[in-house]
XYZ file of C-alpha atoms in Angstrom:
523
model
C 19.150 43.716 21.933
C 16.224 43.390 19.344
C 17.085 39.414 19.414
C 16.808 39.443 23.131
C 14.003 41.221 23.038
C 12.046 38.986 20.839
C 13.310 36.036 23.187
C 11.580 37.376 25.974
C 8.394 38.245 24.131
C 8.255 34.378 23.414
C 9.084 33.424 26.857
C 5.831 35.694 28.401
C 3.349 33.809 25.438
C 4.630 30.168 26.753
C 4.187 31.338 29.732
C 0.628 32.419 29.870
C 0.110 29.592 27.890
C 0.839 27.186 30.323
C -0.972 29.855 33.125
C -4.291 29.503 31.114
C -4.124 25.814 30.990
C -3.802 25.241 34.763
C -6.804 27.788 35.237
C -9.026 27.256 32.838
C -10.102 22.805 32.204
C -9.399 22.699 28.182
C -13.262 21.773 27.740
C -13.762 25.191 28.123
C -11.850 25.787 25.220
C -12.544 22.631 23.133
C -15.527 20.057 23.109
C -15.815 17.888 25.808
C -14.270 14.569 25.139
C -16.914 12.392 23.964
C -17.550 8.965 26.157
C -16.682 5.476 24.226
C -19.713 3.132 23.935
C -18.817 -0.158 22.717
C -21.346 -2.165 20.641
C -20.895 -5.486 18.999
C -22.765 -6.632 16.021
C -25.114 -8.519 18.056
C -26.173 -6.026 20.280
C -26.899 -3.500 17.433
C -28.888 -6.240 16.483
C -30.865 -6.615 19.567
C -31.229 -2.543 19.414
C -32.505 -2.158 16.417
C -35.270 -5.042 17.007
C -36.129 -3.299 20.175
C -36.290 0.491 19.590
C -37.633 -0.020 15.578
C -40.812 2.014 14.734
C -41.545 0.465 11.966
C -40.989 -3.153 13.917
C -42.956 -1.894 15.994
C -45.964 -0.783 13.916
C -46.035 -4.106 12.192
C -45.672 -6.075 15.829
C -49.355 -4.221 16.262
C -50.841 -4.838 12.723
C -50.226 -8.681 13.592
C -52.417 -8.343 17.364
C -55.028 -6.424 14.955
C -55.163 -9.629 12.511
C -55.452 -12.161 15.538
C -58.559 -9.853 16.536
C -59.855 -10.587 12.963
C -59.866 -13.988 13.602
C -61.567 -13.709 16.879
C -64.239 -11.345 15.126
C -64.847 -14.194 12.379
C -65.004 -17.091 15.480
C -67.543 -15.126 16.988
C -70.183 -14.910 13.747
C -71.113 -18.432 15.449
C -71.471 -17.417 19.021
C -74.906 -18.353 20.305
C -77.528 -14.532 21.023
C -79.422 -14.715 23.716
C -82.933 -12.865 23.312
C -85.666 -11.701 25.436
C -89.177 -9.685 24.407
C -91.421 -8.191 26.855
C -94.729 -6.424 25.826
C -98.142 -5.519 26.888
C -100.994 -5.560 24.979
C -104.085 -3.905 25.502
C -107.605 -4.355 22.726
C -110.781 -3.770 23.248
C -112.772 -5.457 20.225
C -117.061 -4.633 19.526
C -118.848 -8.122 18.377
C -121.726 -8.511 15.807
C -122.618 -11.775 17.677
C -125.612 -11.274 18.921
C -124.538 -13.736 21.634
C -121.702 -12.407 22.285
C -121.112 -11.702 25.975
C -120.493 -8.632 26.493
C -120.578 -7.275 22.855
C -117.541 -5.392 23.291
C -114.743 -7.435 24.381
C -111.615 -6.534 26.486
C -108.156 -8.232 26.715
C -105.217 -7.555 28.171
C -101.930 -9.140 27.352
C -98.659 -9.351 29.174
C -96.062 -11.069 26.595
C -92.601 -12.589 27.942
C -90.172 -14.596 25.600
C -86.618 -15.330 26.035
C -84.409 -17.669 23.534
C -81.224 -18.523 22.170
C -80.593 -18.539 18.719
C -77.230 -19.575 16.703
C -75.632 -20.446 13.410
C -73.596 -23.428 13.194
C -70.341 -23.925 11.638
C -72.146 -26.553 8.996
C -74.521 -23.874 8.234
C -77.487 -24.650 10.249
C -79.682 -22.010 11.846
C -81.633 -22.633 14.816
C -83.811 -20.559 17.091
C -85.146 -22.387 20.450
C -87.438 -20.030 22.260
C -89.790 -20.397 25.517
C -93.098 -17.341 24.924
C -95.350 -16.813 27.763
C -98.605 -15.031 27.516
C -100.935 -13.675 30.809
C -104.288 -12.638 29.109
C -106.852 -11.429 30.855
C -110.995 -10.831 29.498
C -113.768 -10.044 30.234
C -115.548 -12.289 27.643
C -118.379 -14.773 29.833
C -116.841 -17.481 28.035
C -113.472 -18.127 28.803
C -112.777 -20.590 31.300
C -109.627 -19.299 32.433
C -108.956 -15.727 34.063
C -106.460 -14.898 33.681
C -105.248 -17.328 31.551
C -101.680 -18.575 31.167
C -99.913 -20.204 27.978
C -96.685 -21.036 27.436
C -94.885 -22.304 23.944
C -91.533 -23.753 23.852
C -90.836 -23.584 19.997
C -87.730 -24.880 17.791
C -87.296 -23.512 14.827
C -84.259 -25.045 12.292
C -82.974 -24.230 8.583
C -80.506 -26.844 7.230
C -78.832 -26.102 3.767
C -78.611 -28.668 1.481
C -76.722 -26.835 -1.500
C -75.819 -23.515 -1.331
C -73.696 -22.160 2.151
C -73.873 -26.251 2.840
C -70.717 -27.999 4.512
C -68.104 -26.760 7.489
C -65.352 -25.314 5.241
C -67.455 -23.269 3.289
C -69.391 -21.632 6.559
C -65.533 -21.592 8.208
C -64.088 -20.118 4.928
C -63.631 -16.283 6.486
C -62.123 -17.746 9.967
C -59.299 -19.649 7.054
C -58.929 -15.872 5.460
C -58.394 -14.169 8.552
C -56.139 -16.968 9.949
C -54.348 -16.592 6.506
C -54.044 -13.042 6.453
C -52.827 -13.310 10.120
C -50.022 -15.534 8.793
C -49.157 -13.156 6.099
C -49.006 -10.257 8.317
C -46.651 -12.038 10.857
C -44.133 -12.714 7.141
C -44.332 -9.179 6.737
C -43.085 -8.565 9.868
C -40.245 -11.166 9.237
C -39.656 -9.952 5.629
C -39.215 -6.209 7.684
C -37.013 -7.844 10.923
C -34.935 -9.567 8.361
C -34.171 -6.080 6.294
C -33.844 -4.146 9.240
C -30.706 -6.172 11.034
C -29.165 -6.670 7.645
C -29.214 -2.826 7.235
C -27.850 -2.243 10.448
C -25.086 -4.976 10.211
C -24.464 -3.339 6.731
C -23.290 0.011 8.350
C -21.877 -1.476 11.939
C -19.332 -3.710 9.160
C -18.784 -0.247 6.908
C -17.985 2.144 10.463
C -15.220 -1.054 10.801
C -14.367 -0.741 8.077
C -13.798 2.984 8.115
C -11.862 2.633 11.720
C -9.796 0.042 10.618
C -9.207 1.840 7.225
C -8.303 5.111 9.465
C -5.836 3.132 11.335
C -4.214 1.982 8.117
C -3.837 6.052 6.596
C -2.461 7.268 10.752
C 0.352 4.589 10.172
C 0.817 5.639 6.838
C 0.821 9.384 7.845
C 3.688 7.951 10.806
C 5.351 6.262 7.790
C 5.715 9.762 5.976
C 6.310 12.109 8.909
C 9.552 9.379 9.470
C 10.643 9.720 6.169
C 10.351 12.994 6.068
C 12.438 13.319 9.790
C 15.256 11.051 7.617
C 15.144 13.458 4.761
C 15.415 16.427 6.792
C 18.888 14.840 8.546
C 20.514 14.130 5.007
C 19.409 17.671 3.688
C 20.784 19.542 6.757
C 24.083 16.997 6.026
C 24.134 17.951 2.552
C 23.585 14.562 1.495
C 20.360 15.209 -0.423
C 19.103 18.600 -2.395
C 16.618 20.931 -0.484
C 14.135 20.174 -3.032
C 13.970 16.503 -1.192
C 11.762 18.018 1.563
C 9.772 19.542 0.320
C 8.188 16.258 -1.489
C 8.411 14.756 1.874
C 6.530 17.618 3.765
C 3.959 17.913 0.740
C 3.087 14.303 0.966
C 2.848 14.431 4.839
C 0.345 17.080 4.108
C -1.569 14.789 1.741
C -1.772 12.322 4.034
C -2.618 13.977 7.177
C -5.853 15.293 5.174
C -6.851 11.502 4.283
C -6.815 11.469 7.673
C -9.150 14.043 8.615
C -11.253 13.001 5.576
C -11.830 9.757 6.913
C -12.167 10.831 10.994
C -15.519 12.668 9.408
C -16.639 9.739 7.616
C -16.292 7.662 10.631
C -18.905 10.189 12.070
C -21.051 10.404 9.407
C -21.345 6.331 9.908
C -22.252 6.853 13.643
C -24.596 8.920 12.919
C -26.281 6.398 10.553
C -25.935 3.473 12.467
C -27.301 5.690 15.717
C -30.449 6.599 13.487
C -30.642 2.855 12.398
C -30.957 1.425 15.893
C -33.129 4.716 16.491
C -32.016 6.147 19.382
C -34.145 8.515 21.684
C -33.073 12.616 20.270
C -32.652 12.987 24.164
C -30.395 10.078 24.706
C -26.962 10.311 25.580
C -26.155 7.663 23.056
C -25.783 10.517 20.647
C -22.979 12.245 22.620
C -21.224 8.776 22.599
C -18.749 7.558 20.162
C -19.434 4.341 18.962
C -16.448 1.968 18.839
C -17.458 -1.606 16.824
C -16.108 -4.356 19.441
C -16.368 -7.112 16.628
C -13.436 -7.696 13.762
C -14.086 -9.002 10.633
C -13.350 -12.945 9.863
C -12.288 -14.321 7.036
C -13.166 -17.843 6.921
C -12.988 -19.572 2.835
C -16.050 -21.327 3.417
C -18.290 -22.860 0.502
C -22.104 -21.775 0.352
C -23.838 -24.219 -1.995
C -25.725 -22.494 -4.627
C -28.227 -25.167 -4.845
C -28.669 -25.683 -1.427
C -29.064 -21.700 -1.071
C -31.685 -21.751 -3.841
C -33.818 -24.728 -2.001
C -33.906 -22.791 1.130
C -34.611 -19.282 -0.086
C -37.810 -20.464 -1.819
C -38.606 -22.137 1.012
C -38.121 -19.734 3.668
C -38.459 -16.014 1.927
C -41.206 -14.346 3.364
C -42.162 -13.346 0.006
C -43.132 -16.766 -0.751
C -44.885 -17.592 2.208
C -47.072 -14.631 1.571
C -47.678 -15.333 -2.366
C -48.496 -18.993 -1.228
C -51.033 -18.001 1.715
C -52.746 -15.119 -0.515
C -52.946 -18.437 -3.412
C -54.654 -20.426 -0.507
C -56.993 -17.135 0.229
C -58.016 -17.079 -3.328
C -58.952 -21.005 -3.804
C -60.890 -21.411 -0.315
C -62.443 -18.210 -2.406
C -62.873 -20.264 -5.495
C -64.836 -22.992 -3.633
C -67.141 -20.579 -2.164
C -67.978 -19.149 -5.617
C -68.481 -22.638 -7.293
C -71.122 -23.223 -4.106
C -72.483 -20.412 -4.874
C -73.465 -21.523 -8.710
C -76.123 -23.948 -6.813
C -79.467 -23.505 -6.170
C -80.912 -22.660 -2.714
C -82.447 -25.887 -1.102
C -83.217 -25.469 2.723
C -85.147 -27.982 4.408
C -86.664 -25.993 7.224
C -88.631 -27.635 10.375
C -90.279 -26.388 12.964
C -91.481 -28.403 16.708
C -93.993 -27.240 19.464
C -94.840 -27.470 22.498
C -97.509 -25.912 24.499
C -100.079 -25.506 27.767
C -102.076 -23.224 29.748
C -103.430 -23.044 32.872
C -104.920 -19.989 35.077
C -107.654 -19.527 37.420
C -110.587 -21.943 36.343
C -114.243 -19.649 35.927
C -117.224 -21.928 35.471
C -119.137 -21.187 32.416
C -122.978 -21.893 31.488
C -123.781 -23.362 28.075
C -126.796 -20.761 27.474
C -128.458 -23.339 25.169
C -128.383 -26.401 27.575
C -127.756 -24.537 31.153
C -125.075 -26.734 32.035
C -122.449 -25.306 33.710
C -118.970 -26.576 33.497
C -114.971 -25.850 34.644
C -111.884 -26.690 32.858
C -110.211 -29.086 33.914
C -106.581 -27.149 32.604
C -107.028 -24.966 36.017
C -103.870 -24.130 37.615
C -100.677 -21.069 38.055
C -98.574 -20.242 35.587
C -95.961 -23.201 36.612
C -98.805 -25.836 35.840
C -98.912 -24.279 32.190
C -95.016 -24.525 31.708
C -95.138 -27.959 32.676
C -97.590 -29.349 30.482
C -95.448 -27.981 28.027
C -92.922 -29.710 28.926
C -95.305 -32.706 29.128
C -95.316 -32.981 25.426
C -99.153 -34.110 25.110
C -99.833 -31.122 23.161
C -97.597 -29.871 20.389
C -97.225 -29.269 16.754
C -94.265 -29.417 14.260
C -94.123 -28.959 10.342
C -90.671 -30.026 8.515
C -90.955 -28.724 4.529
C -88.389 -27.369 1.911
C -87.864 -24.255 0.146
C -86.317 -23.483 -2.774
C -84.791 -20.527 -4.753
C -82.533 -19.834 -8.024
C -82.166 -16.354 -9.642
C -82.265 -17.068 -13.622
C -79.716 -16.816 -15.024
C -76.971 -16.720 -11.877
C -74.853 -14.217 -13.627
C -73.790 -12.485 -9.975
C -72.094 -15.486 -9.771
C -70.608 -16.837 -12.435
C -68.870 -13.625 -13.268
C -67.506 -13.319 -9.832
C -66.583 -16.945 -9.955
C -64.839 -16.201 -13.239
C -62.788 -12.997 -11.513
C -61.602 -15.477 -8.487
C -59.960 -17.925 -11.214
C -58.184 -14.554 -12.779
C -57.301 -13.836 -9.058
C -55.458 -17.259 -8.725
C -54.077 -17.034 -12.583
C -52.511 -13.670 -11.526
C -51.214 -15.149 -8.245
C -49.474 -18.052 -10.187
C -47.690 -15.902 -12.439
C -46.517 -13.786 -9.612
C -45.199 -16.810 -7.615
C -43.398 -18.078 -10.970
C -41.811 -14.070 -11.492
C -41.295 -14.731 -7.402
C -39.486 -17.604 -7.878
C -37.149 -16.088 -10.660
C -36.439 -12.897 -8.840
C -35.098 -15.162 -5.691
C -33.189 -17.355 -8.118
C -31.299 -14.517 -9.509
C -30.666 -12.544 -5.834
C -29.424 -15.949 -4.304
C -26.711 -16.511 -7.555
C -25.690 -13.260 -7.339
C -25.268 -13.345 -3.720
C -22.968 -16.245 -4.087
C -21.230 -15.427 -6.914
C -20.699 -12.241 -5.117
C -19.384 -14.309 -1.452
C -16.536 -16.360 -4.592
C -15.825 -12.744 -5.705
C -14.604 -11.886 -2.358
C -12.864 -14.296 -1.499
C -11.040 -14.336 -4.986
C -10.887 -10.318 -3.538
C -9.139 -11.334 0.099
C -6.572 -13.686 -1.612
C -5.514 -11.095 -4.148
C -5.040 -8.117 -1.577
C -3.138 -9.978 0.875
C -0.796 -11.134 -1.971
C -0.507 -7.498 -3.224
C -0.121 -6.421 0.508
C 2.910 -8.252 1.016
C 4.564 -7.216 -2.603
C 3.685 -3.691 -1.714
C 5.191 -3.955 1.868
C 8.677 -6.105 -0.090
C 8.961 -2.931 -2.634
C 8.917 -0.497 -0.370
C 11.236 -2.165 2.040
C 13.367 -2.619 -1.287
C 13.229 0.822 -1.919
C 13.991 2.130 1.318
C 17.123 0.721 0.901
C 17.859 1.800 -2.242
C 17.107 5.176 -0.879
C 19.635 5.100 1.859
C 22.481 4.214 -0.123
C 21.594 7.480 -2.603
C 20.016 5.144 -5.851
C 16.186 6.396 -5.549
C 14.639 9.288 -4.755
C 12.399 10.058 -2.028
C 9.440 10.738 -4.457
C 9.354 6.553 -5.546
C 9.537 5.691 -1.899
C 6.605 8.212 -1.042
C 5.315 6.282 -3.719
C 5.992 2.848 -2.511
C 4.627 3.908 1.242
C 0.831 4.686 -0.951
C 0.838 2.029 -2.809
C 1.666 -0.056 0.483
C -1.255 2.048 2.538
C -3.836 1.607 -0.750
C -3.805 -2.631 -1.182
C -3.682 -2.230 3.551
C -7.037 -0.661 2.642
C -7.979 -2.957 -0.115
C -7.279 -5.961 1.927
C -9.357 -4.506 4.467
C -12.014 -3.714 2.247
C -11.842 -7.261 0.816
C -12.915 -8.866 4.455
C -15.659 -6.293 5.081
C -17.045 -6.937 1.589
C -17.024 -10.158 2.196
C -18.100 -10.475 5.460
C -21.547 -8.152 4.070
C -21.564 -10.384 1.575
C -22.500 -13.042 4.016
C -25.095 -11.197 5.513
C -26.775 -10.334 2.175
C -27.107 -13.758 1.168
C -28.296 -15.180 4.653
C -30.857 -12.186 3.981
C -31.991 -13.306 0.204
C -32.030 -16.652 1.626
C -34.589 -16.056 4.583
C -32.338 -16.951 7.456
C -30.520 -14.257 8.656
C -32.793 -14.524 11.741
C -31.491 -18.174 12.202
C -28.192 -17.048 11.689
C -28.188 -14.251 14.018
C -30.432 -15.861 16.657
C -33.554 -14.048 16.408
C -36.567 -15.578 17.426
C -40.005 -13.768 16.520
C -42.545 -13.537 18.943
């Protein structure tokens, strides 16, 4: 009765069981099942160039540098000017023919010009001044009076700031220090999609290395089925199963070790192409749709080296802040000369206004002007160039000594020494990365031959010892053993081809190329 009873018991649980089930979805009791998203290595490439902050922030300090060199363009824009004033003076006179004694002017003043310095360090100012005076002396023969100047003033250098690429030597800097901005941005692009194809080739790794410990976990649970017949048939001691059972244990918690390693790579390669915290990306499982390839090629450790010091970013950068320094050098050794400007001036004036006649006191002749006229008539003899005036001279200047600089002077050839040595160190560094990196590609390869030679012993010796097994002459703790050592050089193998595979990428990376190689093109 008791055994019945018990019976029934575990008839009513397998019943609700299955009543729970068809009421309640199972997300309610487990987590939702989480949506696939597959991503090839290409696309986490084209991710993680897109959504990168720090990509990004460099992308802006490059536009900032191209402004720099617009700022420096525009030290030799042409300025437009333009005065107005009035002018009032009333001035007492000890003549005692003045007429009146005290005399009154007023002035209206108008000037407009354009002014500019040149790239070959010339300076000129071309401005047009126009005066309206008005008096009330008895002997001016205009009133009001108009005069106009057109004037030209110019400073040439003959030594010091003389000559196009020493005027242009800031727009060179900026242009420079442009350029070295936009390798810092390539030096970070190139770092950031060999990072990311670092961890997209380790979560394959991890998946493939996952499949490898489920079959092996299959391979036990069989063996362990097998084990179970010949106990029950008295072929084999209990004591058989319990190694089986143990082991199937073992292996089922590689299992689960390595299903949370496989998320703790998502997660990293998620934050590495920088997802949005809201996106649903995150709720995705990320399933690698590229294998790894195994291809014996030969990289060239000469031809690596040639390339890498031409195309690392860290030499481009070294060589443009080197071309900085000298264009600074050259400015510096100018600046040893004296200051020699030859500096001209040319006029050109008239007047005209409303003619008054005036009456020599002494004689009692009365006369007009004859430079009568509006303002236009004044303007116009200026332009007639009867009346003018220039002056053309040279000036001259040297502080004693010159120690300002010859000590700076002395600092910029430090500058370029220090530069040099850090190109040379540079150069070294990149020599060492790029024979590592291929000694490290021949490694693997040695690597991929090895495992799949130790795969295939592994996979003979337990096949061997399966046999044995069934015919009673080994024991099921050497073919648990055999199944391991089978599963371990699987993962090695596997290993082998992802190492070598990043392998790849790291020397494409030391090498300057991996955007070449992975078809990146910076804008």
């Amino acid at each position: 009765m008791k055994k019945n009873a018990k019976n029934n018991d575990f008839l009513e649980i397998i019943l609700l069981a299955v009543f729970f089930s068809i009421v309640f979805p199972t997300h309610l009791f487990g987590e939702e099942q989480q949506k696939e998203l597959k991503l090839t290595r290409q696309k986490a490439v084209e991710i993680t160039l897109q959504n990168n902050l720090d990509i990004a922030v460099e992308r802006i300090n490059s536009k900032i540098e191209d402004e720099n060199i617009t700022l420096e363009n525009s030290f030799f824009d042409p300025a437009l000017f333009a005065d107005f004033s009035l002018e009032k003076t009333t001035t007492p006179s000890a003549s005692a023919f003045a007429s009146p004694d005290v005399t009154k002017e007023d002035n209206i003043n108008f000037s407009i010009g354009l002014k500019q310095t040149l790239k070959a360090g010339t300076y000129y100012e071309l401005k047009l001044n126009s005066i309206r005076n008005t008096t009330n002396s008895s002997f001016s023969g205009l009133d009001p009076q108009y005069s106009s100047f057109i004037d030209l003033d110019f400073t040439q250098p003959l030594l010091r700031d003389f000559g196009i690429d020493l005027n242009t030597r800031k727009i060179k800097i900026a242009t420079n220090n442009r350029d070295i901005s936009q390798k810092e941005f390539k030096n970070l692009v190139i770092q950031s999609i060999s990072d990311v194809q670092n961890v997209y080739w380790d979560l394959v790794f991890k998946r493939e290395d996952l499949k490898v410990k489920k079959q092996s976990l299959d391979l036990a649970k069989d063996f362990e089925n097998r084990v179970r017949i010949q106990v029950d048939v008295g072929v084999l001691a209990p004591l058989e199963i319990l190694q089986a059972q143990s082991e199937v244990a073992a292996r089922e918690e590689a299992v689960i070790i390595a299903e949370n390693e496989i998320k703790d790579l998502e997660d990293q390669l998620k934050t590495k192409l920088n997802f949005p915290p809201d996106a649903e990306e995150w709720n995705s499982t990320l399933v690698p749709a590229d294998s790894p390839s195994f291809a014996d090629e030969i990289f060239q450790l000469e031809e690596f080296l040639k390339i890498a010091l031409e195309n690392r970013p860290e030499m481009e950068e070294l060589r443009l802040e080197l071309d900085n320094e000298q264009i600074d050098i050259a400015y510096k050794k100018n600046q040893l000369y004296p200051t020699i400007d030859l500096v001209a001036s040319f006029g050109l004036n008239g007047i005209s206004g409303d003619a008054v006649a005036v009456t020599n006191q002494s004689t009692g002749l009365t006369q007009t002007t004859r430079f009568g006229g509006n303002y236009d008539r004044s303007l116009s003899r200026a332009l007639s160039g009867d009346t003018y005036s220039y002056d053309i001279g040279l000036k001259f200047e040297y502080p004693i000594g010159n120690r300002a600089s010859k000590s700076s002077l002395t600092a910029s050839k430090l500058e370029v020494e220090k530069t040099l040595i850090e190109i040379k160190n540079q150069e070294q560094q990149i020599t060492l990365e790029v024979k590592e990196a291929v000694r490290e590609i021949e490694t693997n390869v040695k690597r991929v031959n090895v495992t799949r030679v130790s795969k295939k012993l592994a996979t003979e010796k337990m096949s061997a010892e399966e046999k044995k097994f069934e015919v009673g002459l080994s024991t099921s703790f050497k073919v648990l053993e055999f199944q391991k050592d089978l599963t371990e050089e699987q993962s090695k193998e596997i290993k082998a081809i992802i190492d070598y595979t990043k392998s790849i990428v790291n020397l494409y990376r030391v090498a300057g190329i991996a955007l070449e190689k992975n078809n990146v093109e910076l804008n």
